[in-house]
Coordinates of C-alpha atoms in Angstrom, one line a residue:
X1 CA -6.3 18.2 -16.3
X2 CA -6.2 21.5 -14.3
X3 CA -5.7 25.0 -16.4
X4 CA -2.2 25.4 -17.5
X5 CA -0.7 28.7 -17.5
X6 CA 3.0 28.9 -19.4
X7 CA 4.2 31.6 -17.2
X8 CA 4.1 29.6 -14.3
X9 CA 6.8 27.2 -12.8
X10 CA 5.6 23.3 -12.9
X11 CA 7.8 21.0 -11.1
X12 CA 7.5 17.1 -10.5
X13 CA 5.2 16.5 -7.8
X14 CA 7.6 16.2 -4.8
X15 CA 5.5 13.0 -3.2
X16 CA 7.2 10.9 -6.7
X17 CA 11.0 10.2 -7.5
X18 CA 12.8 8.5 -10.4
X19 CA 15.0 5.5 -9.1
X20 CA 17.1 3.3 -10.5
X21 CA 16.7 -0.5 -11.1
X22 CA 20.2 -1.7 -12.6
X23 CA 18.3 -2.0 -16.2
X24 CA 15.5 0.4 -16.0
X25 CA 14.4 3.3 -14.3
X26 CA 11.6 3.5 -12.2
X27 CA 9.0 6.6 -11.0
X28 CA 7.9 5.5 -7.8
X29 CA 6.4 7.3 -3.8
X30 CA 9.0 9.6 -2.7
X31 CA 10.3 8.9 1.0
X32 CA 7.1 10.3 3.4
X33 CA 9.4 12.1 5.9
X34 CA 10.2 14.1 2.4
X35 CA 7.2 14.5 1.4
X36 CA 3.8 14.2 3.7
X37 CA 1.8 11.4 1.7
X38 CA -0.4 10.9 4.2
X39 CA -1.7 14.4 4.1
X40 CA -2.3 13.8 0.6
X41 CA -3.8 10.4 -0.4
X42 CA -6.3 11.2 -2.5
X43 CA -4.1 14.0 -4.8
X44 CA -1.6 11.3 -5.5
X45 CA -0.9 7.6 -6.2
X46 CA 0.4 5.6 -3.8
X47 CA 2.9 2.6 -3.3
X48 CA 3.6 1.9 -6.3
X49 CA 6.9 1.6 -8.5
X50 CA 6.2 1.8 -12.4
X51 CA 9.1 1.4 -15.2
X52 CA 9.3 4.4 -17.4
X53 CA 10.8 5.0 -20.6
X54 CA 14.3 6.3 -19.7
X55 CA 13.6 9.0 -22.4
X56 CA 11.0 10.3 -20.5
X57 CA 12.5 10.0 -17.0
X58 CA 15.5 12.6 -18.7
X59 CA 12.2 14.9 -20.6
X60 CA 10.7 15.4 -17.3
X61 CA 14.3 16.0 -15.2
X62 CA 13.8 19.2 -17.1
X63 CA 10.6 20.0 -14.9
X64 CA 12.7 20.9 -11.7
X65 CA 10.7 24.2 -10.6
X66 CA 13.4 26.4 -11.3
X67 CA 11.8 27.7 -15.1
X68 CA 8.1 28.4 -16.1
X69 CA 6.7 26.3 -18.8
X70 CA 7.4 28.6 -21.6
X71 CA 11.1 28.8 -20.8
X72 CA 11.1 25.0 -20.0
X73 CA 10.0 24.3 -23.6
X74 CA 12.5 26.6 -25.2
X75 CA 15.3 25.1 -23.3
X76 CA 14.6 21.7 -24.0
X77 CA 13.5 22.3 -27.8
X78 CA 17.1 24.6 -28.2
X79 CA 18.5 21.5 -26.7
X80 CA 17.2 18.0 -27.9
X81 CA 16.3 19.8 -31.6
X82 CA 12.5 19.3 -30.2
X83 CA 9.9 21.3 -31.6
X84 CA 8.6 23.8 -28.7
X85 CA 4.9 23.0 -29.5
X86 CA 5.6 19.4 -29.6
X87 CA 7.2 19.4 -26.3
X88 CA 4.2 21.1 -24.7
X89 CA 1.9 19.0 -26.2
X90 CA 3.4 15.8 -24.7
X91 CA 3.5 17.5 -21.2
X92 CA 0.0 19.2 -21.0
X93 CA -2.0 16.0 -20.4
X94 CA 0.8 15.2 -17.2
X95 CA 0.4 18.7 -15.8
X96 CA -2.4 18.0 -12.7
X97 CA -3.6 14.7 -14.2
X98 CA -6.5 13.4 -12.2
X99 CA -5.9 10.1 -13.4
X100 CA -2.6 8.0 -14.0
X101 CA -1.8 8.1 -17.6
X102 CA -0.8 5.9 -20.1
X103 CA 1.9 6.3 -22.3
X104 CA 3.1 4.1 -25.3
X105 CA 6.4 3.4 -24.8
X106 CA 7.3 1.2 -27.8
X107 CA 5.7 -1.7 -30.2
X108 CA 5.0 -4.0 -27.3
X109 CA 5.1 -2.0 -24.1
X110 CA 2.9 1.0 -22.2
X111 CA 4.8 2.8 -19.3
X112 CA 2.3 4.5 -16.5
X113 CA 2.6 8.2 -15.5
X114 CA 0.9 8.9 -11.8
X115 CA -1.7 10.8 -11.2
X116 CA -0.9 14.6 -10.4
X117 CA 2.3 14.5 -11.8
X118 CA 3.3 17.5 -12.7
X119 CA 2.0 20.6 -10.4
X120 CA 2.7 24.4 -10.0
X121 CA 5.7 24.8 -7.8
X122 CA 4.9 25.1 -4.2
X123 CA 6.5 28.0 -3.3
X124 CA 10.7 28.0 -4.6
X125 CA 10.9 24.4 -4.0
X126 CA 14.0 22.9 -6.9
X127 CA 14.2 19.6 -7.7
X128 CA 17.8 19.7 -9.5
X129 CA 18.6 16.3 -8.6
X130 CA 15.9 14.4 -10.2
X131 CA 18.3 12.0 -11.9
X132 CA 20.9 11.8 -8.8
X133 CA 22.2 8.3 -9.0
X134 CA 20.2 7.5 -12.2
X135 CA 23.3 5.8 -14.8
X136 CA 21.2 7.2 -17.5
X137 CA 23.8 6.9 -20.6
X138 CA 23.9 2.8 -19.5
X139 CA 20.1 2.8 -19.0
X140 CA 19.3 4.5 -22.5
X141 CA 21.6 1.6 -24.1
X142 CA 20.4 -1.3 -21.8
X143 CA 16.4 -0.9 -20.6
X144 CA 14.6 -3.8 -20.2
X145 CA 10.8 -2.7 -20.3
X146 CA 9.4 -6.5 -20.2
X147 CA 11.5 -7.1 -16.9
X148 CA 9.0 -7.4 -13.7
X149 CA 10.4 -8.4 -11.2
X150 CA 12.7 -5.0 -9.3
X151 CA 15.7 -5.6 -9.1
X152 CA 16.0 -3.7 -6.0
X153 CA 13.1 -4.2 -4.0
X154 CA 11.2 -1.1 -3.0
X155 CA 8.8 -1.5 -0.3
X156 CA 9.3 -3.3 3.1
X157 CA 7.0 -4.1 5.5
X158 CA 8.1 -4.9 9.3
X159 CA 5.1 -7.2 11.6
X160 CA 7.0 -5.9 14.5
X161 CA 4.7 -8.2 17.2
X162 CA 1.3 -10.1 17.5
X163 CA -0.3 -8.5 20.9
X164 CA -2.9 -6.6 20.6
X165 CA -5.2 -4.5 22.8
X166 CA -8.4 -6.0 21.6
X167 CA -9.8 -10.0 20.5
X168 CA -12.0 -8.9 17.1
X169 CA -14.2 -11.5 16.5
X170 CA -13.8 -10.5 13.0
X171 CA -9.7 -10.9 13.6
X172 CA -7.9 -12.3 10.4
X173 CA -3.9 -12.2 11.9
X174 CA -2.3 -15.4 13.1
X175 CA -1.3 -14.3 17.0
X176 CA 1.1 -17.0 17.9
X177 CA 3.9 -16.0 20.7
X178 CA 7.3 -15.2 19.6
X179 CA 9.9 -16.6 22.0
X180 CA 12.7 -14.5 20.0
X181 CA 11.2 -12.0 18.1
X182 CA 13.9 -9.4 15.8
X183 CA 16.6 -7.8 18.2
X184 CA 15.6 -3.9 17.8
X185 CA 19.2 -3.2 17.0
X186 CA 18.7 -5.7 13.8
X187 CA 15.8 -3.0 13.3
X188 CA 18.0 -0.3 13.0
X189 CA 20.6 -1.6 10.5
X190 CA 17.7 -3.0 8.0
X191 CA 16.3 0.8 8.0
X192 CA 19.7 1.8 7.2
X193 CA 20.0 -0.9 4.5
X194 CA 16.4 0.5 3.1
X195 CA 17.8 3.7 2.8
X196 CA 21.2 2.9 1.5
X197 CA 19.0 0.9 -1.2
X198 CA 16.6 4.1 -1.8
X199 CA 13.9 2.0 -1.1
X200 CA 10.9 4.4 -0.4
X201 CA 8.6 2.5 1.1
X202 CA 8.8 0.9 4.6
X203 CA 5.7 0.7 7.2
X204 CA 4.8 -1.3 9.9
X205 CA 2.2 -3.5 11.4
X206 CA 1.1 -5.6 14.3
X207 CA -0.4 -6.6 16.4
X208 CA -0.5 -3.4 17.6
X209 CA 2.0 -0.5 17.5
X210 CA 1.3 1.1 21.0
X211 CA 2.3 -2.3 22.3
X212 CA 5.5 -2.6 20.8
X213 CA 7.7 -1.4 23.9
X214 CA 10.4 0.2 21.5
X215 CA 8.0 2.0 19.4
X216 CA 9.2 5.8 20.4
X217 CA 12.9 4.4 19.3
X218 CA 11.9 3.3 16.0
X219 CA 9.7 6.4 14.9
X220 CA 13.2 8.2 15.7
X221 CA 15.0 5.8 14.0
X222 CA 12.7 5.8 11.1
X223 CA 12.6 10.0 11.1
X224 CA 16.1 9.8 10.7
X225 CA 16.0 8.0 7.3
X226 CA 12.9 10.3 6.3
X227 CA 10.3 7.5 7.1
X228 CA 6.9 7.6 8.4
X229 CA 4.9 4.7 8.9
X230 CA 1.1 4.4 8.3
X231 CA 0.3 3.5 11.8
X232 CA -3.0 1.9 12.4
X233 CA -4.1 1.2 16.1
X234 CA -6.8 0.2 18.4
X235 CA -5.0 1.8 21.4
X236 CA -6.6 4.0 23.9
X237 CA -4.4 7.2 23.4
X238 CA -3.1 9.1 26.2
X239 CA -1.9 12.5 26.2
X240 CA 1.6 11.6 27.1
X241 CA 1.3 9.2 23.3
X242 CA -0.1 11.9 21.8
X243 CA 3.0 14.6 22.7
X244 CA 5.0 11.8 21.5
X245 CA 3.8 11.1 18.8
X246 CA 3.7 15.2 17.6
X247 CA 7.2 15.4 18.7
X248 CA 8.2 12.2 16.5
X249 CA 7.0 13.8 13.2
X250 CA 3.9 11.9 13.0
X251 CA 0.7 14.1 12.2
X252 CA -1.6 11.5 10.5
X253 CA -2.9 8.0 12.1
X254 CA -5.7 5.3 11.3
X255 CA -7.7 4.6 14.5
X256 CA -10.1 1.4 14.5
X257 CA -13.4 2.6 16.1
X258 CA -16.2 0.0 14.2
X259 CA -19.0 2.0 16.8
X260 CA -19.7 4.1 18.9
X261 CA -22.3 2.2 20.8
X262 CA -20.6 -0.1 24.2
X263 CA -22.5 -2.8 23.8
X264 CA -21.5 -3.4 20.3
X265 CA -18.3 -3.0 20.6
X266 CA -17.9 -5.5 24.0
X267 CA -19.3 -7.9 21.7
X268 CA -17.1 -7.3 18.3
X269 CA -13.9 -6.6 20.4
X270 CA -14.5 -8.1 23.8
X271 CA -13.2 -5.6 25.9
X272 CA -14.6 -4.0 29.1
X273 CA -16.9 -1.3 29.3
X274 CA -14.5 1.2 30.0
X275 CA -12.6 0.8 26.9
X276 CA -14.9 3.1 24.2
X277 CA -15.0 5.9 26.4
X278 CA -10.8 5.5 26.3
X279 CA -10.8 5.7 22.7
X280 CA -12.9 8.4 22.0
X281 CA -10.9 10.3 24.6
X282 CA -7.9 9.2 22.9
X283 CA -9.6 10.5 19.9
X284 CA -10.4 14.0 21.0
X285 CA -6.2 14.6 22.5
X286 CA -5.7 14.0 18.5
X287 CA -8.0 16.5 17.3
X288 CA -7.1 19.1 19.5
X289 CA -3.5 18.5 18.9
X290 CA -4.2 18.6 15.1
X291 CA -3.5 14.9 13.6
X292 CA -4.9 14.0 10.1
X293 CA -7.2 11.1 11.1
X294 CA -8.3 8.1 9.2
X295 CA -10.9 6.3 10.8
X296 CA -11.8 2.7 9.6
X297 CA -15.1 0.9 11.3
X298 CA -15.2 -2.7 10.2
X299 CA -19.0 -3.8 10.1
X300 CA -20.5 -7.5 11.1
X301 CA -23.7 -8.4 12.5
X302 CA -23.5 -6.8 15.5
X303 CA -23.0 -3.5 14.1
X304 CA -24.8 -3.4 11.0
X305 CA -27.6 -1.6 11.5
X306 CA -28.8 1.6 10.4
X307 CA -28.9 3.4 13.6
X308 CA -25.3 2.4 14.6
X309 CA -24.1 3.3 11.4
X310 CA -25.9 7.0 11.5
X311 CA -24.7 7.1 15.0
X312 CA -21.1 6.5 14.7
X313 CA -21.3 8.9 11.3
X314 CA -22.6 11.9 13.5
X315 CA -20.3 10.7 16.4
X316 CA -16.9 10.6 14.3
X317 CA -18.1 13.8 11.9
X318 CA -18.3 16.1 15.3
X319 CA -14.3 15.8 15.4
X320 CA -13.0 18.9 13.3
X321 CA -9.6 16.8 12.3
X322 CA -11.9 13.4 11.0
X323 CA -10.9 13.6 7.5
X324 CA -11.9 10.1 6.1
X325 CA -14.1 7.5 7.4
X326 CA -13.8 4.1 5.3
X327 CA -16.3 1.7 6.3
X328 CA -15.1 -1.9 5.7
X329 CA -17.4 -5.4 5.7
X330 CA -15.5 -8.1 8.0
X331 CA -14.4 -10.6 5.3
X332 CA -13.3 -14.3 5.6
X333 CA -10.3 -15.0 8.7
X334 CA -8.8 -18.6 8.7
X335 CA -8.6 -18.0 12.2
X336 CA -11.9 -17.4 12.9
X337 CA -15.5 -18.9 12.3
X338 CA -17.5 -16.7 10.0
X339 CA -20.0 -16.3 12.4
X340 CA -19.5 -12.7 12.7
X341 CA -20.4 -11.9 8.8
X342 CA -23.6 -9.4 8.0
X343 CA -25.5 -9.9 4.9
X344 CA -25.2 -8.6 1.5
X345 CA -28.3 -7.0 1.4
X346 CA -27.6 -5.6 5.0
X347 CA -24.2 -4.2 3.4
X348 CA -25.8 -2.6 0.3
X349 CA -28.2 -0.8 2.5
X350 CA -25.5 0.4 4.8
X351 CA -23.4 1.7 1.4
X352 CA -26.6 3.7 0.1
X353 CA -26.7 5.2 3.5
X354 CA -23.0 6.0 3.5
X355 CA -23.3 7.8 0.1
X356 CA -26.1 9.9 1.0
X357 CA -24.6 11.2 3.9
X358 CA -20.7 11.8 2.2
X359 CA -22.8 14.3 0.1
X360 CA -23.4 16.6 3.1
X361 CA -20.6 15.4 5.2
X362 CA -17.0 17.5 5.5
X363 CA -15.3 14.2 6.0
X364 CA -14.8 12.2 3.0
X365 CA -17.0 9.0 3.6
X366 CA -16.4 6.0 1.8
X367 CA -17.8 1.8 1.8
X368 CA -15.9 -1.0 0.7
X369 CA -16.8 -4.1 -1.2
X370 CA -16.9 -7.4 -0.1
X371 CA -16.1 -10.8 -1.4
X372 CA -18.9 -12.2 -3.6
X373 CA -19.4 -15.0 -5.7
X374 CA -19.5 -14.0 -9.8
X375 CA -19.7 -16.1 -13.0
X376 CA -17.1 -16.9 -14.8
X377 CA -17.9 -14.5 -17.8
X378 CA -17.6 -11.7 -15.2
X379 CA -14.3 -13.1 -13.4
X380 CA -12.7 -13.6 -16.9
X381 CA -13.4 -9.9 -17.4
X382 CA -12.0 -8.9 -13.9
X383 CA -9.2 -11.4 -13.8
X384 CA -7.7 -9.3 -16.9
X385 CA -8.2 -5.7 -15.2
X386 CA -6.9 -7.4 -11.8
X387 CA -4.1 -5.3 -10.0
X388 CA -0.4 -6.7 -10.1
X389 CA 0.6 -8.6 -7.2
X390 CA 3.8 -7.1 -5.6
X391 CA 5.0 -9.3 -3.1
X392 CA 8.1 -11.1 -4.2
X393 CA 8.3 -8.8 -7.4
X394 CA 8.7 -5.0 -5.6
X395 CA 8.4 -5.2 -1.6
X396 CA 8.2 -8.2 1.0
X397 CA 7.0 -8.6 4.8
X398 CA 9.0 -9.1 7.9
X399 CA 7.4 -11.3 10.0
X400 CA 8.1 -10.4 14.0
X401 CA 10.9 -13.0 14.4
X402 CA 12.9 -11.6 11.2
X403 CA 11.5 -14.5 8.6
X404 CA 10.6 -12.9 5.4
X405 CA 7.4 -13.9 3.8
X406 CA 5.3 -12.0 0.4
X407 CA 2.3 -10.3 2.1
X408 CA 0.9 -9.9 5.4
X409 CA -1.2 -12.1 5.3
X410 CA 0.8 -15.7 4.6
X411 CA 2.6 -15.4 8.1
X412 CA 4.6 -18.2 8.5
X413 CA 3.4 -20.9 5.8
X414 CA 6.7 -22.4 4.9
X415 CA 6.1 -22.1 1.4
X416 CA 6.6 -18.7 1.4
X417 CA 9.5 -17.6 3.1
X418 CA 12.1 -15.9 1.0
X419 CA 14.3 -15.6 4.1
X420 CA 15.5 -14.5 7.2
X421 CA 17.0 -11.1 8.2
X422 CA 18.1 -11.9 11.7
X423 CA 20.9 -13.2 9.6
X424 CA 20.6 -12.3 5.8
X425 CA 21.0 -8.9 4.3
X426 CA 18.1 -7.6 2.6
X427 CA 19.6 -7.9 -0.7
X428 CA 20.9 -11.4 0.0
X429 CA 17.7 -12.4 0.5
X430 CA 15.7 -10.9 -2.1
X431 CA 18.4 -12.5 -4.3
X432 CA 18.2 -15.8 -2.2
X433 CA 17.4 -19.5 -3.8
X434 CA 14.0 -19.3 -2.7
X435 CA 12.4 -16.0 -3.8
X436 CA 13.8 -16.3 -7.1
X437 CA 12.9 -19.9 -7.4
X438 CA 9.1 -18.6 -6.2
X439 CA 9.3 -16.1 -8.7
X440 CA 10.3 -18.3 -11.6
X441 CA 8.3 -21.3 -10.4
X442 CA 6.9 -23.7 -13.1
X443 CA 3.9 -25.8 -14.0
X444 CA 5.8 -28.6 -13.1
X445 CA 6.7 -27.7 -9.4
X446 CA 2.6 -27.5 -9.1
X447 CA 0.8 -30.2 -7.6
X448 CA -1.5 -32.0 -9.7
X449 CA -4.5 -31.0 -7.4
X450 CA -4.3 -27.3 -8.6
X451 CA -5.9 -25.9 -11.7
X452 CA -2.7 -24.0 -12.6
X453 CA -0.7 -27.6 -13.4
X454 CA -2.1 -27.7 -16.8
X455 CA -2.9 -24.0 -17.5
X456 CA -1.2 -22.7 -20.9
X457 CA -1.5 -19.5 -19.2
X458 CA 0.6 -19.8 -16.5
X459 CA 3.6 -18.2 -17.6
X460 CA 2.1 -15.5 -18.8
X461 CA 0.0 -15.3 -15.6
X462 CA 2.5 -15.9 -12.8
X463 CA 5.5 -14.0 -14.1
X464 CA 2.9 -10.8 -15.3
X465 CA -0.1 -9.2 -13.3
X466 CA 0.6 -12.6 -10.9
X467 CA -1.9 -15.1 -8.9
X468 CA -2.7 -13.8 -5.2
X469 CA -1.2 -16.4 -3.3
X470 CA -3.2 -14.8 -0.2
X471 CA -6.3 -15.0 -1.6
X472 CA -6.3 -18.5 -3.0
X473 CA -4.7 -19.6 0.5
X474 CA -8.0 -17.6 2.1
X475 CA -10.2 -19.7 -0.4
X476 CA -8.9 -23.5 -0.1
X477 CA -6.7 -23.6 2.9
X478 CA -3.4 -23.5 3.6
X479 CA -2.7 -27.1 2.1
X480 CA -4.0 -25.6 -1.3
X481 CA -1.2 -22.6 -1.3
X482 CA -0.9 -23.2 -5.2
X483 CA -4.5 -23.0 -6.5
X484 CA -5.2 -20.1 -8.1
X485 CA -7.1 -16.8 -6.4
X486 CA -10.9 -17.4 -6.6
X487 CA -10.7 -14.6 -9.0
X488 CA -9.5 -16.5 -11.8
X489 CA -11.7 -17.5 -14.3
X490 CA -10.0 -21.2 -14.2
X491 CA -10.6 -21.3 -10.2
X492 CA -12.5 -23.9 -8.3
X493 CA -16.0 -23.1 -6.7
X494 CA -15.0 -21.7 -3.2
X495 CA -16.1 -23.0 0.3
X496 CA -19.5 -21.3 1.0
X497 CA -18.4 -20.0 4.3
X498 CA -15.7 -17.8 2.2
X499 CA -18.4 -15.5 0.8
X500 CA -21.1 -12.9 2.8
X501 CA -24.5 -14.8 2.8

């Protein structure tokens, strides 16, 4: 927690919002054309939508950066009959929290607070309409904390095509043509119908963005509902992209560069040799024009050594605008043999080397894990700190012909489509027969190959934190979409080829 001074004006971080879920309300991301998050990943949480107590959603509406923390407890103690000392103390550990916090909410439930919640007010920014559209009086009478599932879903996710400039050995997308892929118009009226919705959070993804021939039209289209997507490319950037892209509101991207040696990337990406020097160039119009960059190497065998690392480190560092470089081990693909893996020893190596160097380095510098075997004591103890799975419980994926599926990664299994938006509405089909039926599914709609058939836990399991249907898919194949994730403790040894030698 940062020092708090009671003369100063705290408001509610501007990157978070209250929304309503018919029952409940919700703090979740604010929309990124409000609110830069991109320029900000590390000071706040992000995608994510966590019920709150509606008590507390109305004790911090008072937080709207128009009174300084001394006057905001006086008004809300001559108010509510609250105790001004009591009021601060439940405030000061939310005021430029490092960490989320978390909060008891009643007997049986704990409601989440993110991190860097409240903050000193930027300037005269006023956030009077913290509660606008909140039915708070219904909400105070009728919350639900032990619902899951949103009501209204809250992130979207639109695959808008499978081309893509490069052939990754490493590659984990299914690339299959799409004789009819989503009309852009269709585009259009489901951004509208995310932001009629208040839904927060809606990206993109590819295949690859620069490819996508209507790609100016949607950034202005998504500008116009105050979103900007995380784009992520490969592309060679020209300077006519880059003016474009300035123009368009966007000042942060992710570019792909996994080295900075030719010969190692003709191998990993199987391009020509005039393709590196494109990129870097590409790289440098960004800089110069002042972008926020991401950049993310993915490491395999071919690239995995010391002196590539080191190199592409001093390379990428040189750029004044390079503000993180996350270094990420190629995992399993289904669509690819796992001949491209490095080592696990190789890997640690590479990490030690990374964190040396982020010590020194004005770029933050980070290394990923990688899949690994682990007993069962130690997935037992993971499997109960394991993240929630949100697909089909707060956002879903649009695949590039308008079919709806849960993450990214289940593409078209049939199993998993919720829908289609070429003809649905977005609420008709997060209401539709088959999410909610994939939502509530039973033991007895398992097949008797999977572990989960006779689990006691499964309720518990499948409508709470969730199973990763991507992972267990990754794991035992397509035909075994209803195992469980490898990282349950109940889980079946996995292939060998699925882990890093």
């Amino acid at each position: 927690m940062q020092a708090v001074d009671i003369n100063l004006k705290y408001v509610v971080n501007p990157a978070y919002k209250f929304k309503e879920d018919y029952l409940n309300v919700i703090i979740t991301n604010n929309n990124p054309g409000r609110y830069d998050a991109g320029r900000h990943r590390d000071d706040i949480t992000s995608s994510f939508a966590w019920r709150t107590h509606p008590d507390l959603a109305y004790l911090f509406s008072y937080f709207d950066g128009s009174h300084s923390l001394d006057e905001t407890a006086a008004l809300f103690a001559e108010r509510e009959g609250v105790e001004k000392e009591r009021f601060l103390e439940s405030v000061y550990p939310c005021i430029g929290n490092s960490d989320p916090i978390l909060i008891p909410a009643d007997d049986r439930h704990w409601v989440s607070i993110p991190k860097n919640f409240l903050i000193p007010n930027p300037g005269d920014l006023v956030r009077d309409n913290l509660l606008q559209g909140i039915n708070l009086p219904f909400i105070r009478e009728n919350f639900d904390l032990a619902e899951v599932r949103l009501r209204v879903p809250n992130s979207m996710t639109l695959m808008l095509n499978t081309d893509c400039t490069a052939d990754c050995v490493y590659c984990y997308a299914d690339r299959p043509q799409i004789p009819q892929p989503l009309p852009f118009k269709r585009i259009q009226e489901l951004l509208r119908q995310a932001y009629d919705l208040g839904m927060p959070d809606v990206d993109v993804d590819g295949g690859e963005f620069f490819l996508y021939k209507d790609w100016r039209r949607l950034l202005e289209t998504m500008r116009q509902y105050d979103y900007v997507p995380n784009i992520s490319t490969k592309h060679p950037l020209t300077e006519e992209i880059v003016d474009d892209l300035k123009r368009l509101g966007v000042h942060h991207l992710q570019l792909s560069i996994d080295s900075v040696d030719n010969a190692e990337i003709r191998q990993m990406l199987q391009v020509d040799d005039a393709y590196l020097g494109k990129v870097l160039h590409g790289l440098r119009l960004l800089d110069e024009a002042g972008f926020e960059i991401t950049i993310k190497p993915v490491i395999t065998r071919y690239n995995d050594s010391e002196k590539s690392l080191n190199a592409t480190i001093d390379v990428l560092t040189a750029f004044e605008n390079v503000k993180w470089i996350d270094f990420t081990p190629a995992n399993f693909s289904q669509f690819r043999p796992p001949s491209y893996y490095s080592t696990r020893a190789q890997l640690d190596r590479l990490k030690t080397v990374v964190e040396q160097r982020n010590k020194a380095c004005k770029a933050v510098l980070s290394f990923a894990g990688y899949e690994e075997p682990t007993s069962i004591e130690q997935r037992q103890a993971n499997w109960e700190r394991r993240p929630m799975c949100t697909g089909n419980v707060q956002g879903f994926f649009v695949l590039p012909d308008g079919k709806v599926t849960l993450c990214e990664q289940l593409y078209w299994h049939p199993f998993f489509i919720l829908g289609n938006l070429t003809r649905q509405s977005i609420m008709e089909m997060w209401n539709s027969e088959k999410a909610l039926s994939l939502w509530n599914i039973s033991r007895g709609e398992v097949r008797g190959a999977s572990p989960c058939r006779l689990c006691f836990h499964f309720e518990d399991c499948r409508r709470g934190l969730g199973n990763c249907w991507r992972r267990a898919v990754a794991a035992y194949g397509p035909e075994n979409y209803d195992f469980p994730s490898p990282d349950c403790p109940k889980a079946p040894p996995v292939a060998k080829d699925f882990h890093i030698p």
